[in-house]
Tab-separated table of C-alpha atoms in Angstrom:
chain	number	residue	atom	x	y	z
A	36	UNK	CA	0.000	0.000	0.000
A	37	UNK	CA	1.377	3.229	-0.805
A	38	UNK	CA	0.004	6.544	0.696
A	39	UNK	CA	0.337	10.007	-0.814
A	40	UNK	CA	-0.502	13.285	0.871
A	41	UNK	CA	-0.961	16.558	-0.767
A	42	UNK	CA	1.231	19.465	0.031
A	43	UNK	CA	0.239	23.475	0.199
A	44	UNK	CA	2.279	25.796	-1.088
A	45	UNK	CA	5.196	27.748	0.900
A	46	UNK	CA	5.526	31.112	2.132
A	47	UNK	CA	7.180	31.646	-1.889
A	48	UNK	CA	3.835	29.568	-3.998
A	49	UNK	CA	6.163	26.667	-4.411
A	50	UNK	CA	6.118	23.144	-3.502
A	51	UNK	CA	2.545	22.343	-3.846
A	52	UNK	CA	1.593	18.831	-4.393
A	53	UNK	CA	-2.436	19.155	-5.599
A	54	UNK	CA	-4.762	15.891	-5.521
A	55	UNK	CA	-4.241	16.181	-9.382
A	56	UNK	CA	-1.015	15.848	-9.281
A	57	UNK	CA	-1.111	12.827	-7.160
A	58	UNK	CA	-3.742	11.075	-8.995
A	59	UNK	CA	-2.230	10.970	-12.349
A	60	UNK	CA	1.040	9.722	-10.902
A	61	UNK	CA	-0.993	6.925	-8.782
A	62	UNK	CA	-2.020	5.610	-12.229
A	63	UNK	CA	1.063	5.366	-13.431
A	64	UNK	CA	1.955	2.958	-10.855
A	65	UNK	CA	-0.678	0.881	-12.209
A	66	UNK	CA	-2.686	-0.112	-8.364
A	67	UNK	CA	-5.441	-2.750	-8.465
A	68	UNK	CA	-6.805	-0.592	-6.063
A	69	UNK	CA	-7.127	3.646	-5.719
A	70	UNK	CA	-8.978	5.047	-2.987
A	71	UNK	CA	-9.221	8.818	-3.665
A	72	UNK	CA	-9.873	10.815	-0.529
A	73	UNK	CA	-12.302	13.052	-1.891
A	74	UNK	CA	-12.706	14.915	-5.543
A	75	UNK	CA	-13.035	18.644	-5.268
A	76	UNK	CA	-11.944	19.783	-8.818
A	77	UNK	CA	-10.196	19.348	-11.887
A	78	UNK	CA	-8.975	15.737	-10.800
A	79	UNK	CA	-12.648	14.931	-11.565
A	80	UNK	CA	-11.800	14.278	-15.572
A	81	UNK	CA	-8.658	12.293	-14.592
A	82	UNK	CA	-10.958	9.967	-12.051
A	83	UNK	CA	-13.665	9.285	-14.977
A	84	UNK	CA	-10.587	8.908	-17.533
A	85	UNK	CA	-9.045	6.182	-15.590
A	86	UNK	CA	-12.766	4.323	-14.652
A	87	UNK	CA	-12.997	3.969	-18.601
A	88	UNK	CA	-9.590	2.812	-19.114
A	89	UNK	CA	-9.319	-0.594	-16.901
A	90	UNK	CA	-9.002	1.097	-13.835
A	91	UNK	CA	-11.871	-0.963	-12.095
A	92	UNK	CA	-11.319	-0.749	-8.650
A	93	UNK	CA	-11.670	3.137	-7.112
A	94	UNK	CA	-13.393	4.306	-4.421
A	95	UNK	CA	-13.569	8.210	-3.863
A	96	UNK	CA	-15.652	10.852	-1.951
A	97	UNK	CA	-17.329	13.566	-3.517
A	98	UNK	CA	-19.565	15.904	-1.080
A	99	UNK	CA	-23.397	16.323	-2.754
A	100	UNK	CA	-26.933	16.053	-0.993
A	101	UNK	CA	-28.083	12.824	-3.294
A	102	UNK	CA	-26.359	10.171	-6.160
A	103	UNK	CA	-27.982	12.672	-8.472
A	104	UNK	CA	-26.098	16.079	-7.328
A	105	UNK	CA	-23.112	13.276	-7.534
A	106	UNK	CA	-23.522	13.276	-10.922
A	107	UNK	CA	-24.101	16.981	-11.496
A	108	UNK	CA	-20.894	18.016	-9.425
A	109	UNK	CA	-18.737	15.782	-11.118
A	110	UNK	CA	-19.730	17.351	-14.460
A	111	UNK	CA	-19.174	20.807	-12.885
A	112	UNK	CA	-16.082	19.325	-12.286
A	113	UNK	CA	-14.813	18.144	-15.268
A	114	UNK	CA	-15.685	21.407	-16.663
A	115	UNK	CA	-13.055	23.129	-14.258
A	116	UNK	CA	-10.061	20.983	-15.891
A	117	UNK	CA	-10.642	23.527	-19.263
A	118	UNK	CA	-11.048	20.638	-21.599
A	119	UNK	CA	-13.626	21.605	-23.635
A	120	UNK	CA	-16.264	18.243	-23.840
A	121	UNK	CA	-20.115	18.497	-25.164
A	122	UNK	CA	-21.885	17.411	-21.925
A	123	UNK	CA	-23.039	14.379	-23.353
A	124	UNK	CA	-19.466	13.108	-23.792
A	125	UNK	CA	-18.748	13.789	-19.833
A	126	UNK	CA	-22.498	11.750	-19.273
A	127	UNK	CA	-21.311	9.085	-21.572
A	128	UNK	CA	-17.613	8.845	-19.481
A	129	UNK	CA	-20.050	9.038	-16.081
A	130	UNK	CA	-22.162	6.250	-16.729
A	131	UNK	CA	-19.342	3.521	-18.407
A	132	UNK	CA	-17.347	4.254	-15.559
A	133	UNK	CA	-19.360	5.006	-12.643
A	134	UNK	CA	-21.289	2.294	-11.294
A	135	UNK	CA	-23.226	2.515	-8.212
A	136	UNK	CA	-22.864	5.698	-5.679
A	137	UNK	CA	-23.304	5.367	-1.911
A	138	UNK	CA	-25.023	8.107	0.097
A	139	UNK	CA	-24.159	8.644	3.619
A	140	UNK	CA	-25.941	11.286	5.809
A	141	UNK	CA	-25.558	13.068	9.281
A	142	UNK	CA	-29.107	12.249	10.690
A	143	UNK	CA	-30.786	15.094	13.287
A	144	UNK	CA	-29.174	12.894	16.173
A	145	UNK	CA	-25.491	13.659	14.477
A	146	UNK	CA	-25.035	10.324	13.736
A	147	UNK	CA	-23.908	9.129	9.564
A	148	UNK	CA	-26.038	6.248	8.013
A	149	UNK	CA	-25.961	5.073	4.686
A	150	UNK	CA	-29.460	6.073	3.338
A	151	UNK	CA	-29.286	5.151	-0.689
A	152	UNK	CA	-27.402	3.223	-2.603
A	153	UNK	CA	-27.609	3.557	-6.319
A	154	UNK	CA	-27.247	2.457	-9.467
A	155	UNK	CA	-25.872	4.673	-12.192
A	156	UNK	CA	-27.387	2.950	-15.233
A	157	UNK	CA	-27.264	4.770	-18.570
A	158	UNK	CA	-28.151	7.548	-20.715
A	159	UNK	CA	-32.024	7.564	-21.782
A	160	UNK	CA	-32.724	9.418	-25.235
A	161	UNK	CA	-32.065	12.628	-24.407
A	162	UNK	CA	-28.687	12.140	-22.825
A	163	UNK	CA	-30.201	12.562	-19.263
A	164	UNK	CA	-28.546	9.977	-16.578
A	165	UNK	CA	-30.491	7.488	-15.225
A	166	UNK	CA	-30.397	6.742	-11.441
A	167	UNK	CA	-31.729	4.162	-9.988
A	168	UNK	CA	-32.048	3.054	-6.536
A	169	UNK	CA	-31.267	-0.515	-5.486
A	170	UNK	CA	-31.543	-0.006	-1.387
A	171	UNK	CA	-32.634	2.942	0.610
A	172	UNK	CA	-33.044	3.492	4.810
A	173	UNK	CA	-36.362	4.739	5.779
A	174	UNK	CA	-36.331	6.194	8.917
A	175	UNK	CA	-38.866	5.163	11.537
A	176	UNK	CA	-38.971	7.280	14.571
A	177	UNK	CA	-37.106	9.754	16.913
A	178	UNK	CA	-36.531	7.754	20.226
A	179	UNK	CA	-37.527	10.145	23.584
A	180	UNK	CA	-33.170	9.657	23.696
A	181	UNK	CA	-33.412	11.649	19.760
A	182	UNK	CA	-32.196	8.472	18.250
A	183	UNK	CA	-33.335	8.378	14.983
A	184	UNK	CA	-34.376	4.857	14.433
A	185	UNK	CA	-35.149	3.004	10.707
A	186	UNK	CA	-34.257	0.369	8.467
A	187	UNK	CA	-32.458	-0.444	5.417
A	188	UNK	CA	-34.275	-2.177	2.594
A	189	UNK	CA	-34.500	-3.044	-1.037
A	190	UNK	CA	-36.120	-1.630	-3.606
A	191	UNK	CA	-36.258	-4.315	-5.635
A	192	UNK	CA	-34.373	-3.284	-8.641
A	193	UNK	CA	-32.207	-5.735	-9.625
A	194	UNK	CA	-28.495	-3.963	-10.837
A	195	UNK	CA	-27.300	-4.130	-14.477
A	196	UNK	CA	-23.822	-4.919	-12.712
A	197	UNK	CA	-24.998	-8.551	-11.616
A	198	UNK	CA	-24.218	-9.794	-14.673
A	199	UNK	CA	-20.592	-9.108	-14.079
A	200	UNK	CA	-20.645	-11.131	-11.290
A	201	UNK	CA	-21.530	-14.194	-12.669
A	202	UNK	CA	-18.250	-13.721	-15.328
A	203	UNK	CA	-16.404	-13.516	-12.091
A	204	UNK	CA	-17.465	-16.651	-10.779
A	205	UNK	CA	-19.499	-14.417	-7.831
A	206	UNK	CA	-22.644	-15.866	-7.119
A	207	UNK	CA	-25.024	-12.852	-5.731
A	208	UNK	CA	-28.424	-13.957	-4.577
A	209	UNK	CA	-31.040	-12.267	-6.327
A	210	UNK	CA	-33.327	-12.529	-3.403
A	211	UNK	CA	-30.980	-10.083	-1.532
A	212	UNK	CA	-32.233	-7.224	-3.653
A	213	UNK	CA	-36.479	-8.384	-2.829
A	214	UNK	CA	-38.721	-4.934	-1.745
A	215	UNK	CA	-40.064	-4.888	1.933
A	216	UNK	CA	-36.674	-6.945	3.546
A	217	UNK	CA	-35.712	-4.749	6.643
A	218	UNK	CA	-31.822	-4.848	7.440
């Protein structure tokens, strides 16, 4: 495992190591595995570029309210890098590379749940991306403590990615993704 930190600039503007920076030379080393603290800006093009160029297995953080601002900041973000792309070319790189998008939220109580986890599935006809949810946590009460209390369930929309899977020799039960199942 190999860790890299950015740097700010000194007293003089020199010496800064950006997230960029760090990215594109973390490809070169060519990892099974890039986690990507969080995407705040240009690196966004160079994180879609190397999703749709065998780099399969990259988790990163970007900071929006729903999988669907995801998607709308990381075209915002792409757009910061000055390459010039039509938007449907940065929705076409978002949905071959981006598969599935998990939401985590401070709750009134302050504590973080995971309450969706999505499916980025394709373009429809008018280059729009489509979303879908494949489990979401539905909150139940307050507790007198101000817990907030709830449950994680299917929706029952079985994901495109399953498929892949199989190829792999990974057997996923289809019944895990069955509507009404509290976890």
């Amino acid at each position: 495992m190999v860790r890299l930190l950015t740097r700010a600039p000194n007293v003089e503007g020199k010496g800064e190591v950006a997230i960029r920076d760090l990215f594109i030379n973390t490809l070169r080393m060519r990892p099974s595995r890039i986690i990507l603290g969080e995407i705040r800006g240009q690196e966004a093009l160079d994180f879609l570029q190397a999703l749709n160029s065998g780099h399969r297995g990259i988790l990163a953080v970007i900071h929006a309210s729903s999988p669907e601002d995801v998607v709308s900041r990381l075209e915002t973000m792409v757009f910061y890098s000055g390459v010039n792309l039509p938007i449907w070319a940065i929705r076409r790189q978002i949905t071959q590379g981006l598969e599935v998008v998990v939401q985590q939220e401070q709750l009134v109580d302050g504590s973080r749940k995971v309450t969706r986890i999505s499916e980025i599935v394709d373009l429809d006809s008018e280059d729009n991306i489509i979303i879908k949810d494949l489990f979401s946590f539905a909150q139940e009460e307050i507790t007198p403590q101000g817990e907030v209390r709830g449950f994680f369930s299917p929706t029952g929309v079985l994901p495109t990615f399953l498929s892949k899977f199989d190829k792999m020799g990974v057997k996923v039960p289809k019944e895990l993704f069955e509507p009404n199942k509290k976890s």
